[in-house]
Amino acid sequence: MNNDYLLLTPGPLSTSNTVKEAMLKDWCTWDDDYNLDIVQAIRSELCSLATSSTEYTATLMQGSGTSSVESAIGTLIPNGGKLLVINNGAYGARIIEIAQYLKIACTALNYAETQQPDIKDVEQALLSDPTITHVAMVHCETTTGILNPAKEIAAVVNKHKKVMILDAMSSFGGIPFDIADWQVDVLISSANKCIQGVPGFGFVIAKKALMHNAKDNARSLSLDLYAQWQTMEQNQGKWRFTSPTHVVRAFAQALTELKQEGGISARYQRYAKNQALLVKGMQALGFKALLPIELQSPIITSFYSPNSPEYDFKRFYQKLKSLGFVIYPGKVSNADCFRIGNIGEVTPQDITQLLEAVAQAKYW
């Protein structure tokens, strides 16, 4: 790739040359060759990737992944609704902050960043507070790389007839699951994660019945998910406001390349192979993973910083960057860590070369 370094981060991530090349053409947001052939095709393909059920609809939303999370929280929860957030990391905490900004009644089950949520706690929270109407959680918390038990928690939420909102920002497209089978009502993700597109928009895949009932709920003009959905439905893929055309076209190419790779299952196998090779190699170099293997996702891995007075993350980072690899600083509040992503246009051969670079960059 024509890059000075490989991005080993949770997104934005390294993309293929062909995804980047897809952005070299300009598109008109009024033409059918953009709205029908690209936007509507993307909406349909996203639903097919998410589930075999026909109960769902996809809406694309300009901005970062957080914009799509905020649009879903701010539109799908009506006035008088109450949100339970299951939080074990920075992105669960961000959902709480969104609810607070939007003045949505909110309660939280808070866990340590290295701890999976307890399903019994969720059950008890729903039993003790019948005013809760919606439950939100993050599937893969890239704070640490932990994979949360979304299917099991969604089953409890469904049993109590609440709406389950899953932030699958860093898992959708990279981990196989069916949201109807998991009883997830709303899934949120972004273009620049496991589908391997570029930043600029996110998307919400939700039950059609929920979308139909969301009129006049929105607390924001530009993040009104219902209005965006209605405009796309009634105008064959037209966006309410300026569409990020180049990014959308790149995403369409990324979806084609996902299919060419063999779909989500094949991509998951590559990511999992990357992650297993990474952990084994890093351990051989003296690094210890933060999480036990049973809690670890194939998306991103946290490692404890070396226990050496000479170690400095910025110096280590700059050395690796000069060798062609960019990693991520740590985000865990009670542990000194750094993180290495396994997703994007990254192969096991890239991981092997990274490990050689890490061995060379160990100046301490």
Short mmCIF file of C-alpha atoms in Angstrom, two decimals:
data_model
loop_
_atom_site.label_atom_id
_atom_site.label_comp_id
_atom_site.label_asym_id
_atom_site.label_seq_id
_atom_site.Cartn_x
_atom_site.Cartn_y
_atom_site.Cartn_z
CA MET A 1 0.00 0.00 0.00
CA ASN A 2 1.05 3.58 -0.61
CA ASN A 3 1.33 4.32 3.10
CA ASP A 4 4.32 5.08 5.28
CA TYR A 5 2.98 2.69 7.90
CA LEU A 6 0.39 0.01 8.63
CA LEU A 7 -2.36 1.10 11.04
CA LEU A 8 -2.77 -1.44 13.82
CA THR A 9 -5.58 0.44 15.54
CA PRO A 10 -9.30 -0.21 16.15
CA GLY A 11 -10.27 2.21 13.34
CA PRO A 12 -9.63 4.15 11.25
CA LEU A 13 -7.62 1.26 9.91
CA SER A 14 -5.51 0.28 6.95
CA THR A 15 -7.61 -0.07 3.82
CA SER A 16 -6.92 -1.68 0.47
CA ASN A 17 -5.67 0.30 -2.50
CA THR A 18 -8.90 -0.48 -4.33
CA VAL A 19 -11.02 0.99 -1.49
CA LYS A 20 -8.91 4.16 -1.61
CA GLU A 21 -9.08 4.28 -5.40
CA ALA A 22 -12.90 4.17 -5.25
CA MET A 23 -12.78 7.73 -3.88
CA LEU A 24 -11.13 9.15 -7.00
CA LYS A 25 -14.46 9.73 -8.75
CA ASP A 26 -17.01 12.44 -7.96
CA TRP A 27 -20.71 11.63 -7.56
CA CYS A 28 -23.93 13.65 -7.70
CA THR A 29 -26.22 13.09 -4.73
CA TRP A 30 -29.35 13.48 -6.92
CA ASP A 31 -28.52 10.83 -9.50
CA ASP A 32 -29.98 7.33 -9.43
CA ASP A 33 -26.55 5.87 -10.22
CA TYR A 34 -25.51 7.07 -6.75
CA ASN A 35 -28.71 6.79 -4.69
CA LEU A 36 -30.20 3.64 -6.20
CA ASP A 37 -27.12 1.77 -7.35
CA ILE A 38 -24.87 2.59 -4.39
CA VAL A 39 -26.78 3.85 -1.31
CA GLN A 40 -29.78 1.57 -1.62
CA ALA A 41 -27.54 -1.38 -2.43
CA ILE A 42 -25.48 -0.68 0.70
CA ARG A 43 -28.61 -0.50 2.87
CA SER A 44 -29.83 -3.82 1.54
CA GLU A 45 -26.43 -5.50 1.89
CA LEU A 46 -26.02 -4.31 5.50
CA CYS A 47 -29.32 -5.90 6.45
CA SER A 48 -28.32 -9.14 4.73
CA LEU A 49 -25.02 -9.20 6.60
CA ALA A 50 -26.77 -8.54 9.92
CA THR A 51 -29.59 -11.07 9.69
CA SER A 52 -31.66 -13.39 7.54
CA SER A 53 -34.81 -11.75 8.96
CA THR A 54 -36.75 -9.22 6.87
CA GLU A 55 -37.89 -7.29 9.98
CA TYR A 56 -34.94 -4.89 9.88
CA THR A 57 -34.00 -1.76 7.97
CA ALA A 58 -30.67 0.07 7.65
CA THR A 59 -30.18 3.83 7.88
CA LEU A 60 -26.89 5.54 7.05
CA MET A 61 -25.89 8.60 9.11
CA GLN A 62 -23.18 11.19 8.41
CA GLY A 63 -20.38 11.62 10.96
CA SER A 64 -18.37 9.40 13.28
CA GLY A 65 -19.60 6.20 14.84
CA THR A 66 -20.54 8.20 17.92
CA SER A 67 -22.87 10.30 15.75
CA SER A 68 -24.79 7.13 14.84
CA VAL A 69 -24.89 6.02 18.49
CA GLU A 70 -26.25 9.43 19.48
CA SER A 71 -28.79 9.41 16.63
CA ALA A 72 -30.11 6.00 17.74
CA ILE A 73 -30.21 6.85 21.47
CA GLY A 74 -31.72 10.27 20.81
CA THR A 75 -34.38 9.08 18.35
CA LEU A 76 -35.42 5.57 19.39
CA ILE A 77 -35.95 6.36 23.09
CA PRO A 78 -39.18 8.37 23.45
CA ASN A 79 -39.87 11.07 26.00
CA GLY A 80 -40.57 9.24 29.24
CA GLY A 81 -38.34 6.32 28.28
CA LYS A 82 -35.50 5.16 30.51
CA LEU A 83 -32.18 3.68 29.44
CA LEU A 84 -30.13 1.05 31.25
CA VAL A 85 -26.48 1.12 30.13
CA ILE A 86 -24.25 -1.89 30.75
CA ASN A 87 -20.83 -0.28 31.04
CA ASN A 88 -17.36 -1.80 31.24
CA GLY A 89 -15.30 0.65 29.23
CA ALA A 90 -14.91 4.06 27.62
CA TYR A 91 -17.60 3.47 25.00
CA GLY A 92 -20.22 2.28 27.47
CA ALA A 93 -19.38 5.40 29.48
CA ARG A 94 -19.89 7.47 26.32
CA ILE A 95 -23.43 6.11 25.92
CA ILE A 96 -24.15 7.26 29.47
CA GLU A 97 -22.75 10.68 28.60
CA ILE A 98 -24.92 10.87 25.48
CA ALA A 99 -28.04 10.10 27.54
CA GLN A 100 -27.06 12.78 30.05
CA TYR A 101 -26.53 15.38 27.31
CA LEU A 102 -29.92 14.53 25.79
CA LYS A 103 -31.60 14.54 29.22
CA ILE A 104 -32.77 10.95 28.83
CA ALA A 105 -33.42 9.15 32.12
CA CYS A 106 -30.53 6.74 32.54
CA THR A 107 -29.22 4.20 35.00
CA ALA A 108 -26.07 2.10 34.69
CA LEU A 109 -24.53 -1.20 35.66
CA ASN A 110 -20.84 -0.34 35.95
CA TYR A 111 -18.06 -2.91 35.86
CA ALA A 112 -14.29 -2.84 35.80
CA GLU A 113 -12.83 -2.54 32.31
CA THR A 114 -11.44 -6.07 32.53
CA GLN A 115 -14.71 -7.59 33.81
CA GLN A 116 -17.54 -9.02 31.73
CA PRO A 117 -21.05 -7.92 32.72
CA ASP A 118 -22.99 -10.38 34.89
CA ILE A 119 -26.27 -11.52 33.33
CA LYS A 120 -27.81 -11.94 36.80
CA ASP A 121 -27.15 -8.26 37.49
CA VAL A 122 -28.99 -7.29 34.32
CA GLU A 123 -31.95 -9.47 35.28
CA GLN A 124 -32.05 -7.94 38.75
CA ALA A 125 -31.82 -4.38 37.39
CA LEU A 126 -34.79 -4.99 35.10
CA LEU A 127 -36.82 -6.63 37.88
CA SER A 128 -36.12 -3.85 40.37
CA ASP A 129 -36.88 -0.96 37.98
CA PRO A 130 -39.89 -1.53 35.70
CA THR A 131 -39.55 2.02 34.32
CA ILE A 132 -36.54 0.91 32.21
CA THR A 133 -37.62 0.73 28.56
CA HIS A 134 -34.31 0.33 26.69
CA VAL A 135 -30.98 -1.39 27.38
CA ALA A 136 -27.70 -0.49 25.66
CA MET A 137 -24.30 -2.13 25.73
CA VAL A 138 -21.09 -2.34 23.71
CA HIS A 139 -20.34 -5.71 22.10
CA CYS A 140 -16.56 -5.33 21.76
CA GLU A 141 -15.09 -2.74 24.15
CA THR A 142 -11.92 -1.60 22.43
CA THR A 143 -10.87 0.05 25.70
CA THR A 144 -9.37 -3.36 26.47
CA GLY A 145 -10.45 -5.65 23.63
CA ILE A 146 -12.98 -7.49 25.79
CA LEU A 147 -15.89 -9.26 24.08
CA ASN A 148 -19.12 -8.93 26.04
CA PRO A 149 -21.88 -11.62 26.20
CA ALA A 150 -24.31 -9.75 23.96
CA LYS A 151 -26.44 -12.74 22.98
CA GLU A 152 -27.07 -13.82 26.56
CA ILE A 153 -27.83 -10.29 27.75
CA ALA A 154 -30.15 -9.62 24.80
CA ALA A 155 -32.11 -12.77 25.70
CA VAL A 156 -32.72 -11.41 29.21
CA VAL A 157 -33.68 -8.00 27.83
CA ASN A 158 -36.11 -9.60 25.38
CA LYS A 159 -37.63 -11.74 28.14
CA HIS A 160 -38.51 -8.54 30.01
CA LYS A 161 -39.90 -6.97 26.80
CA LYS A 162 -37.36 -4.14 26.69
CA VAL A 163 -35.58 -2.78 23.59
CA MET A 164 -32.01 -4.05 23.14
CA ILE A 165 -29.53 -1.59 21.58
CA LEU A 166 -26.16 -3.07 20.68
CA ASP A 167 -23.15 -0.89 19.92
CA ALA A 168 -21.38 -3.28 17.54
CA MET A 169 -19.03 -0.59 16.31
CA SER A 170 -15.92 -2.78 16.41
CA SER A 171 -17.46 -6.21 15.89
CA PHE A 172 -19.99 -6.00 13.06
CA GLY A 173 -18.48 -7.41 9.90
CA GLY A 174 -15.66 -9.09 11.79
CA ILE A 175 -17.55 -11.50 14.07
CA PRO A 176 -20.37 -13.69 12.71
CA PHE A 177 -23.79 -13.31 14.36
CA ASP A 178 -27.44 -12.83 13.39
CA ILE A 179 -29.14 -9.98 15.23
CA ALA A 180 -32.60 -11.55 14.94
CA ASP A 181 -31.27 -14.81 16.35
CA TRP A 182 -29.59 -12.84 19.16
CA GLN A 183 -32.83 -10.87 19.80
CA VAL A 184 -31.09 -7.53 19.24
CA ASP A 185 -33.52 -4.78 18.25
CA VAL A 186 -30.98 -2.13 17.20
CA LEU A 187 -27.39 -2.52 15.98
CA ILE A 188 -25.01 0.41 15.44
CA SER A 189 -21.69 0.34 13.61
CA SER A 190 -19.43 2.45 11.42
CA ALA A 191 -17.92 2.44 7.93
CA ASN A 192 -14.30 2.43 9.13
CA LYS A 193 -14.27 -0.74 11.22
CA CYS A 194 -14.51 -4.40 10.22
CA ILE A 195 -16.12 -3.72 6.84
CA GLN A 196 -12.79 -1.93 6.14
CA GLY A 197 -14.10 1.30 4.66
CA VAL A 198 -12.95 4.82 5.51
CA PRO A 199 -14.31 7.25 8.17
CA GLY A 200 -17.25 9.53 7.42
CA PHE A 201 -20.50 7.76 8.23
CA GLY A 202 -22.05 5.13 10.45
CA PHE A 203 -25.24 3.11 10.24
CA VAL A 204 -28.12 1.89 12.37
CA ILE A 205 -29.82 -1.43 11.61
CA ALA A 206 -33.11 -1.51 13.50
CA LYS A 207 -36.45 -3.26 13.48
CA LYS A 208 -38.83 -1.54 11.08
CA ALA A 209 -41.52 -1.41 13.77
CA LEU A 210 -39.22 0.61 16.03
CA MET A 211 -38.39 3.03 13.23
CA HIS A 212 -42.06 3.56 12.37
CA ASN A 213 -42.77 4.46 16.01
CA ALA A 214 -39.86 6.91 16.35
CA LYS A 215 -41.42 9.97 14.70
CA ASP A 216 -40.99 13.22 16.70
CA ASN A 217 -38.72 11.57 19.28
CA ALA A 218 -35.43 13.11 18.09
CA ARG A 219 -33.60 15.61 20.30
CA SER A 220 -31.49 16.84 17.36
CA LEU A 221 -32.18 18.10 13.84
CA SER A 222 -29.16 16.66 12.05
CA LEU A 223 -29.18 13.42 14.09
CA ASP A 224 -32.89 12.68 13.63
CA LEU A 225 -32.63 9.01 12.70
CA TYR A 226 -36.33 8.73 11.85
CA ALA A 227 -36.21 11.69 9.44
CA GLN A 228 -33.06 10.31 7.78
CA TRP A 229 -34.69 6.89 7.41
CA GLN A 230 -37.90 8.36 5.98
CA THR A 231 -35.95 10.44 3.45
CA MET A 232 -33.97 7.38 2.32
CA GLU A 233 -37.13 5.27 2.14
CA GLN A 234 -39.23 7.79 0.24
CA ASN A 235 -36.49 9.06 -2.09
CA GLN A 236 -34.68 5.82 -2.96
CA GLY A 237 -31.48 6.39 -1.00
CA LYS A 238 -31.39 10.20 -0.87
CA TRP A 239 -29.77 11.66 2.24
CA ARG A 240 -31.42 14.58 4.08
CA PHE A 241 -28.26 16.68 4.08
CA THR A 242 -24.99 16.49 2.13
CA SER A 243 -23.95 12.90 1.65
CA PRO A 244 -20.26 11.91 2.09
CA THR A 245 -20.25 10.58 -1.46
CA HIS A 246 -16.61 9.54 -1.75
CA VAL A 247 -16.72 7.69 1.56
CA VAL A 248 -19.97 5.95 0.59
CA ARG A 249 -18.48 4.79 -2.71
CA ALA A 250 -15.41 3.48 -0.88
CA PHE A 251 -17.70 1.57 1.48
CA ALA A 252 -19.50 -0.03 -1.45
CA GLN A 253 -16.10 -1.25 -2.67
CA ALA A 254 -15.25 -2.50 0.82
CA LEU A 255 -18.49 -4.53 0.87
CA THR A 256 -17.52 -6.07 -2.46
CA GLU A 257 -14.12 -7.02 -1.03
CA LEU A 258 -15.75 -8.52 2.07
CA LYS A 259 -17.77 -10.77 -0.22
CA GLN A 260 -14.68 -11.64 -2.25
CA GLU A 261 -12.84 -12.66 0.92
CA GLY A 262 -15.61 -15.12 1.73
CA GLY A 263 -17.89 -13.05 3.93
CA ILE A 264 -17.86 -12.33 7.64
CA SER A 265 -16.86 -15.87 8.65
CA ALA A 266 -13.73 -15.76 6.49
CA ARG A 267 -12.83 -12.29 7.75
CA TYR A 268 -13.31 -13.47 11.34
CA GLN A 269 -10.91 -16.35 10.69
CA ARG A 270 -8.25 -13.94 9.41
CA TYR A 271 -8.68 -11.59 12.36
CA ALA A 272 -8.58 -14.47 14.83
CA LYS A 273 -5.42 -15.84 13.20
CA ASN A 274 -3.85 -12.36 13.37
CA GLN A 275 -4.71 -12.05 17.06
CA ALA A 276 -3.48 -15.52 18.07
CA LEU A 277 -0.20 -14.99 16.21
CA LEU A 278 0.20 -11.56 17.79
CA VAL A 279 -0.31 -12.74 21.37
CA LYS A 280 1.98 -15.75 20.96
CA GLY A 281 4.71 -13.59 19.41
CA MET A 282 4.41 -10.78 21.94
CA GLN A 283 4.58 -13.25 24.82
CA ALA A 284 7.78 -14.67 23.34
CA LEU A 285 9.17 -11.11 23.39
CA GLY A 286 8.30 -10.70 27.07
CA PHE A 287 4.94 -8.89 26.84
CA LYS A 288 1.84 -9.98 28.76
CA ALA A 289 -1.72 -9.60 27.49
CA LEU A 290 -4.11 -7.72 29.79
CA LEU A 291 -7.05 -10.07 29.33
CA PRO A 292 -7.30 -13.85 29.70
CA ILE A 293 -7.90 -15.56 26.37
CA GLU A 294 -11.53 -16.44 27.17
CA LEU A 295 -12.48 -12.73 27.39
CA GLN A 296 -10.42 -11.56 24.41
CA SER A 297 -11.93 -10.46 21.10
CA PRO A 298 -10.08 -10.84 17.78
CA ILE A 299 -10.38 -7.07 17.23
CA ILE A 300 -7.74 -5.42 19.42
CA THR A 301 -5.40 -6.66 22.15
CA SER A 302 -4.14 -4.77 25.20
CA PHE A 303 -0.66 -5.50 26.54
CA TYR A 304 0.84 -4.43 29.85
CA SER A 305 3.62 -1.91 29.43
CA PRO A 306 7.10 -3.31 30.18
CA ASN A 307 8.16 -3.09 33.80
CA SER A 308 11.30 -1.12 33.08
CA PRO A 309 12.27 2.39 34.23
CA GLU A 310 13.65 3.05 30.73
CA TYR A 311 10.36 2.29 28.95
CA ASP A 312 8.49 5.21 27.43
CA PHE A 313 5.46 4.56 25.19
CA LYS A 314 6.06 7.57 22.93
CA ARG A 315 9.64 6.52 22.23
CA PHE A 316 8.52 2.92 21.56
CA TYR A 317 5.66 4.20 19.36
CA GLN A 318 7.93 6.45 17.29
CA LYS A 319 10.44 3.66 16.77
CA LEU A 320 7.72 1.27 15.55
CA LYS A 321 6.29 4.00 13.34
CA SER A 322 9.70 4.50 11.72
CA LEU A 323 9.71 0.77 11.02
CA GLY A 324 6.28 0.95 9.35
CA PHE A 325 3.77 0.15 12.11
CA VAL A 326 1.44 2.36 14.16
CA ILE A 327 -0.01 1.00 17.41
CA TYR A 328 -2.39 2.56 19.95
CA PRO A 329 -1.87 3.95 23.46
CA GLY A 330 -3.64 2.30 26.39
CA LYS A 331 -7.03 3.40 27.69
CA VAL A 332 -7.40 1.30 30.86
CA SER A 333 -7.77 3.42 33.98
CA ASN A 334 -6.05 1.07 36.44
CA ALA A 335 -3.31 -0.49 34.30
CA ASP A 336 -0.43 0.89 32.23
CA CYS A 337 -1.03 -0.62 28.78
CA PHE A 338 -0.79 -0.18 25.05
CA ARG A 339 -3.01 -1.73 22.36
CA ILE A 340 -2.46 -3.40 19.01
CA GLY A 341 -5.33 -3.82 16.54
CA ASN A 342 -5.83 -6.95 14.44
CA ILE A 343 -8.39 -5.61 11.96
CA GLY A 344 -8.26 -3.87 8.59
CA GLU A 345 -6.24 -4.88 5.54
CA VAL A 346 -3.84 -6.80 7.80
CA THR A 347 -2.56 -10.33 7.18
CA PRO A 348 -0.71 -12.86 9.34
CA GLN A 349 2.41 -11.95 7.33
CA ASP A 350 1.97 -8.35 8.48
CA ILE A 351 1.76 -9.54 12.09
CA THR A 352 4.97 -11.55 11.66
CA GLN A 353 6.71 -8.45 10.31
CA LEU A 354 5.30 -6.39 13.19
CA LEU A 355 6.78 -8.82 15.70
CA GLU A 356 10.17 -8.47 14.04
CA ALA A 357 9.79 -4.69 14.30
CA VAL A 358 8.81 -4.91 18.00
CA ALA A 359 11.94 -6.98 18.67
CA GLN A 360 14.00 -4.29 16.94
CA ALA A 361 12.21 -1.42 18.73
CA LYS A 362 12.81 -2.82 22.24
CA TYR A 363 15.42 -0.28 23.26
CA TRP A 364 15.03 -0.89 27.03
#
